[in-house]
Amino acid sequence: MDNWEAQIHDLEIRIGYFFKDKELFRQALTHKSFVNEQLIKREISYERLEYLGDAVLDLIASEDLMDTYPEMAEGDLTKARAQIVCEPALANSARQLNLGQYFRLGKGEARSGGHDRVSILADVTEAIIGAIYRDSGLLAAKDFVTKFVLFESAKREWFLDSKSTIQEFVIKNGLGHLRYELESVSGPEHDKVFSIDLYLDGMKLSNGSGRSKKNAEQKAALIALESGLLKWGDGDSADKKY
């Protein structure tokens, strides 16, 4: 067993799933940049498995949301699913598994930081879902998704549309004007971290950070909501809370 084969066996242990068809797992962990460098043995990249995994993940996430939020309208379910399966969420799942140390990249892609690039981490996660589905079917894929992609209800709220929730509440209760302001940007060019401050009529409510401005804004909105903003109204004011 060579070093990479030993590594992917270790990953099977980490995810708690052992492939019957090992080639599917190898394919799921192989980026097209690696394939393009092979002059003799032609490998197959994860792109087709990623395509399949994306569809399987949508199905599993949709069913989970319907079960978890039986009263949620179709439009809100769609928004929630989009946030749960977005690239940053999938990349976060991949980082929890340290997937970056397992997949194969071309030398140039690796040198440019590909092993921790959000888009590639998300793609590999979907490719693994597709590979498990091909290897053992929907139940096995659902088990992986439930363990490593979906989150318990409290954590899932991070990905729901907190910006819309807080905006609707502020307007309904006449609390003033919300403003999101970029506080800082850190990290390398390929993997930036954005820090966003949220203000209500000039008063800073919260700060959130994320891999994109949109996700940082969502986090800032959620932090403000969790801090007690939804208790305002009925005569209360922002000055009373803060």
Short mmCIF file of C-alpha atoms in Angstrom, two decimals:
data_model
loop_
_atom_site.label_atom_id
_atom_site.label_comp_id
_atom_site.label_asym_id
_atom_site.label_seq_id
_atom_site.Cartn_x
_atom_site.Cartn_y
_atom_site.Cartn_z
CA MET A 1 0.00 0.00 0.00
CA ASP A 2 1.60 3.29 -1.09
CA ASN A 3 1.46 6.48 0.98
CA TRP A 4 -1.61 7.95 -0.72
CA GLU A 5 -3.50 4.65 -0.50
CA ALA A 6 -2.70 4.58 3.22
CA GLN A 7 -3.95 8.16 3.55
CA ILE A 8 -7.28 7.52 1.86
CA HIS A 9 -7.75 4.41 3.99
CA ASP A 10 -7.29 6.72 6.98
CA LEU A 11 -9.97 8.99 5.52
CA GLU A 12 -12.34 6.02 5.22
CA ILE A 13 -11.83 5.46 8.94
CA ARG A 14 -12.50 9.15 9.64
CA ILE A 15 -15.79 9.20 7.73
CA GLY A 16 -16.84 5.76 8.92
CA TYR A 17 -17.48 4.45 5.42
CA PHE A 18 -15.39 1.84 3.57
CA PHE A 19 -15.79 1.72 -0.20
CA LYS A 20 -16.50 -1.51 -1.97
CA ASP A 21 -15.24 0.10 -5.18
CA LYS A 22 -12.02 1.85 -4.10
CA GLU A 23 -11.67 3.45 -7.53
CA LEU A 24 -14.74 5.58 -6.86
CA PHE A 25 -13.07 7.02 -3.76
CA ARG A 26 -9.82 7.66 -5.63
CA GLN A 27 -11.76 9.46 -8.34
CA ALA A 28 -13.63 11.58 -5.80
CA LEU A 29 -10.29 12.78 -4.43
CA THR A 30 -8.67 13.59 -7.78
CA HIS A 31 -8.74 17.13 -9.19
CA LYS A 32 -8.62 17.75 -12.94
CA SER A 33 -5.30 19.59 -12.56
CA PHE A 34 -3.72 16.31 -11.38
CA VAL A 35 -5.30 14.41 -14.27
CA ASN A 36 -3.91 16.90 -16.78
CA GLU A 37 -0.36 16.30 -15.53
CA GLN A 38 -0.49 12.54 -16.05
CA LEU A 39 1.34 11.65 -19.26
CA ILE A 40 1.10 7.86 -19.12
CA LYS A 41 -1.69 6.64 -16.84
CA ARG A 42 -4.81 8.64 -17.43
CA GLU A 43 -6.73 9.27 -14.24
CA ILE A 44 -10.36 10.43 -14.00
CA SER A 45 -11.21 13.61 -12.09
CA TYR A 46 -14.03 14.05 -9.60
CA GLU A 47 -16.15 16.31 -11.83
CA ARG A 48 -18.80 13.74 -12.79
CA LEU A 49 -19.09 12.51 -9.20
CA GLU A 50 -19.37 16.11 -8.03
CA TYR A 51 -22.27 16.62 -10.46
CA LEU A 52 -24.05 13.59 -9.02
CA GLY A 53 -23.23 14.47 -5.42
CA ASP A 54 -24.67 17.96 -5.85
CA ALA A 55 -28.04 16.46 -6.84
CA VAL A 56 -27.98 13.87 -4.05
CA LEU A 57 -27.09 16.52 -1.47
CA ASP A 58 -29.96 18.75 -2.62
CA LEU A 59 -32.40 15.87 -2.16
CA ILE A 60 -31.13 14.93 1.30
CA ALA A 61 -31.00 18.54 2.51
CA SER A 62 -34.51 19.21 1.17
CA GLU A 63 -35.98 16.24 3.00
CA ASP A 64 -34.14 17.14 6.21
CA LEU A 65 -35.44 20.71 6.12
CA MET A 66 -39.01 19.57 5.48
CA ASP A 67 -38.80 17.21 8.47
CA THR A 68 -37.13 19.79 10.73
CA TYR A 69 -39.37 22.75 9.77
CA PRO A 70 -42.82 21.31 8.96
CA GLU A 71 -44.44 24.77 8.87
CA MET A 72 -41.82 26.44 6.65
CA ALA A 73 -43.10 27.67 3.25
CA GLU A 74 -41.60 26.44 -0.01
CA GLY A 75 -39.81 29.70 -0.73
CA ASP A 76 -38.17 29.75 2.69
CA LEU A 77 -37.19 26.08 2.36
CA THR A 78 -35.48 26.91 -0.92
CA LYS A 79 -33.55 29.79 0.66
CA ALA A 80 -32.54 27.66 3.63
CA ARG A 81 -31.35 24.80 1.43
CA ALA A 82 -29.30 27.18 -0.72
CA GLN A 83 -27.50 28.46 2.36
CA ILE A 84 -26.92 25.02 3.88
CA VAL A 85 -25.34 23.59 0.71
CA CYS A 86 -23.44 26.73 -0.33
CA GLU A 87 -19.69 26.56 -0.95
CA PRO A 88 -18.61 28.05 2.42
CA ALA A 89 -20.80 25.60 4.34
CA LEU A 90 -19.46 22.62 2.38
CA ALA A 91 -15.89 23.88 2.71
CA ASN A 92 -16.37 24.14 6.46
CA SER A 93 -17.50 20.51 6.54
CA ALA A 94 -14.45 19.54 4.49
CA ARG A 95 -12.14 21.32 6.90
CA GLN A 96 -13.65 19.44 9.83
CA LEU A 97 -12.52 16.26 8.06
CA ASN A 98 -9.16 17.73 6.99
CA LEU A 99 -10.03 16.80 3.41
CA GLY A 100 -7.35 19.15 2.11
CA GLN A 101 -4.63 16.69 3.06
CA TYR A 102 -6.18 13.82 1.13
CA PHE A 103 -7.10 14.94 -2.39
CA ARG A 104 -4.69 15.06 -5.34
CA LEU A 105 -3.93 18.31 -7.15
CA GLY A 106 -1.59 19.31 -9.94
CA LYS A 107 1.65 20.90 -8.78
CA GLY A 108 0.63 24.40 -9.87
CA GLU A 109 -2.79 24.17 -8.22
CA ALA A 110 -1.21 22.88 -5.03
CA ARG A 111 1.37 25.69 -4.95
CA SER A 112 -1.39 28.29 -5.33
CA GLY A 113 -3.20 27.07 -2.20
CA GLY A 114 -5.66 24.67 -3.78
CA HIS A 115 -5.68 22.29 -0.83
CA ASP A 116 -7.53 24.93 1.23
CA ARG A 117 -9.48 26.67 -1.54
CA VAL A 118 -13.16 26.98 -0.69
CA SER A 119 -14.41 25.99 -4.15
CA ILE A 120 -12.26 22.85 -4.33
CA LEU A 121 -13.08 21.77 -0.77
CA ALA A 122 -16.78 22.14 -1.56
CA ASP A 123 -16.41 20.23 -4.85
CA VAL A 124 -14.58 17.33 -3.19
CA THR A 125 -17.25 17.08 -0.49
CA GLU A 126 -19.94 16.77 -3.17
CA ALA A 127 -17.80 14.28 -5.10
CA ILE A 128 -17.50 12.06 -2.02
CA ILE A 129 -21.28 12.18 -1.59
CA GLY A 130 -21.66 11.15 -5.24
CA ALA A 131 -19.11 8.37 -4.83
CA ILE A 132 -20.84 6.96 -1.75
CA TYR A 133 -24.19 7.10 -3.56
CA ARG A 134 -22.74 5.17 -6.52
CA ASP A 135 -21.08 2.68 -4.18
CA SER A 136 -23.96 1.94 -1.79
CA GLY A 137 -27.02 4.04 -2.56
CA LEU A 138 -29.02 6.80 -0.94
CA LEU A 139 -29.06 5.60 2.68
CA ALA A 140 -25.27 5.45 2.87
CA ALA A 141 -24.99 8.88 1.25
CA LYS A 142 -27.58 10.26 3.68
CA ASP A 143 -25.60 8.89 6.63
CA PHE A 144 -22.47 10.75 5.46
CA VAL A 145 -24.40 13.97 4.78
CA THR A 146 -26.15 13.83 8.15
CA LYS A 147 -22.86 13.34 10.00
CA PHE A 148 -20.64 15.78 8.15
CA VAL A 149 -22.70 18.28 6.14
CA LEU A 150 -26.00 18.92 7.86
CA PHE A 151 -25.94 20.49 11.28
CA GLU A 152 -28.09 20.18 14.35
CA SER A 153 -30.87 22.77 14.44
CA ALA A 154 -28.96 25.34 16.48
CA LYS A 155 -25.96 25.35 14.13
CA ARG A 156 -28.13 25.26 11.02
CA GLU A 157 -29.58 28.64 11.96
CA TRP A 158 -26.19 30.12 11.02
CA PHE A 159 -27.01 29.44 7.39
CA LEU A 160 -30.60 30.63 7.32
CA ASP A 161 -31.41 34.07 5.93
CA SER A 162 -30.72 36.12 9.04
CA LYS A 163 -30.35 39.33 7.01
CA SER A 164 -33.94 39.14 5.80
CA THR A 165 -35.20 38.20 9.26
CA ILE A 166 -33.56 41.14 10.97
CA GLN A 167 -34.51 43.57 8.19
CA GLU A 168 -38.17 42.56 8.33
CA PHE A 169 -38.22 42.87 12.13
CA VAL A 170 -36.56 46.31 12.15
CA ILE A 171 -38.99 47.65 9.55
CA LYS A 172 -42.04 46.14 11.27
CA ASN A 173 -41.11 47.70 14.63
CA GLY A 174 -39.86 51.03 13.24
CA LEU A 175 -36.46 50.62 14.86
CA GLY A 176 -34.46 52.59 12.29
CA HIS A 177 -32.02 51.86 9.47
CA LEU A 178 -29.63 48.91 9.28
CA ARG A 179 -26.21 49.31 7.67
CA TYR A 180 -23.47 46.75 7.00
CA GLU A 181 -19.93 48.08 6.88
CA LEU A 182 -16.75 46.25 5.88
CA GLU A 183 -14.44 46.35 8.90
CA SER A 184 -11.46 44.39 7.53
CA VAL A 185 -10.26 41.77 5.06
CA SER A 186 -7.58 39.24 6.02
CA GLY A 187 -5.99 36.09 4.66
CA PRO A 188 -4.41 35.19 1.30
CA GLU A 189 -5.97 36.28 -1.99
CA HIS A 190 -7.44 32.84 -2.71
CA ASP A 191 -9.00 32.41 0.74
CA LYS A 192 -9.93 35.78 2.21
CA VAL A 193 -11.83 36.31 5.46
CA PHE A 194 -14.20 39.29 5.56
CA SER A 195 -15.18 41.05 8.79
CA ILE A 196 -18.45 43.03 8.71
CA ASP A 197 -19.90 45.40 11.33
CA LEU A 198 -23.68 45.79 11.57
CA TYR A 199 -25.08 49.16 12.64
CA LEU A 200 -28.59 50.32 13.56
CA ASP A 201 -28.90 54.08 13.07
CA GLY A 202 -25.18 54.51 13.73
CA MET A 203 -25.08 52.19 16.74
CA LYS A 204 -22.90 49.10 16.30
CA LEU A 205 -24.89 45.95 17.04
CA SER A 206 -22.51 43.15 16.09
CA ASN A 207 -19.61 41.90 14.00
CA GLY A 208 -19.52 38.83 11.81
CA SER A 209 -16.82 37.17 9.73
CA GLY A 210 -16.96 34.80 6.78
CA ARG A 211 -15.33 33.66 3.56
CA SER A 212 -17.41 36.15 1.58
CA LYS A 213 -19.01 39.51 2.36
CA LYS A 214 -22.45 37.92 2.09
CA ASN A 215 -21.67 35.21 4.65
CA ALA A 216 -20.05 37.73 7.00
CA GLU A 217 -23.19 39.88 6.81
CA GLN A 218 -25.38 36.84 7.53
CA LYS A 219 -23.25 36.00 10.57
CA ALA A 220 -23.38 39.60 11.84
CA ALA A 221 -27.17 39.59 11.45
CA LEU A 222 -27.50 36.28 13.29
CA ILE A 223 -25.31 37.47 16.17
CA ALA A 224 -27.47 40.58 16.49
CA LEU A 225 -30.64 38.47 16.50
CA GLU A 226 -29.25 36.10 19.14
CA SER A 227 -28.20 39.04 21.29
CA GLY A 228 -31.85 39.90 21.89
CA LEU A 229 -32.97 42.10 19.01
CA LEU A 230 -36.14 40.04 18.46
CA LYS A 231 -37.31 41.05 21.94
CA TRP A 232 -37.53 44.67 20.90
CA GLY A 233 -40.80 46.33 20.00
CA ASP A 234 -43.95 46.99 22.03
CA GLY A 235 -42.48 50.25 23.26
CA ASP A 236 -38.90 49.04 23.75
CA SER A 237 -36.06 50.71 21.88
CA ALA A 238 -32.52 50.01 20.77
CA ASP A 239 -31.28 52.42 23.43
CA LYS A 240 -33.07 50.37 26.11
CA LYS A 241 -31.40 47.16 24.96
CA TYR A 242 -27.99 48.66 24.57
#
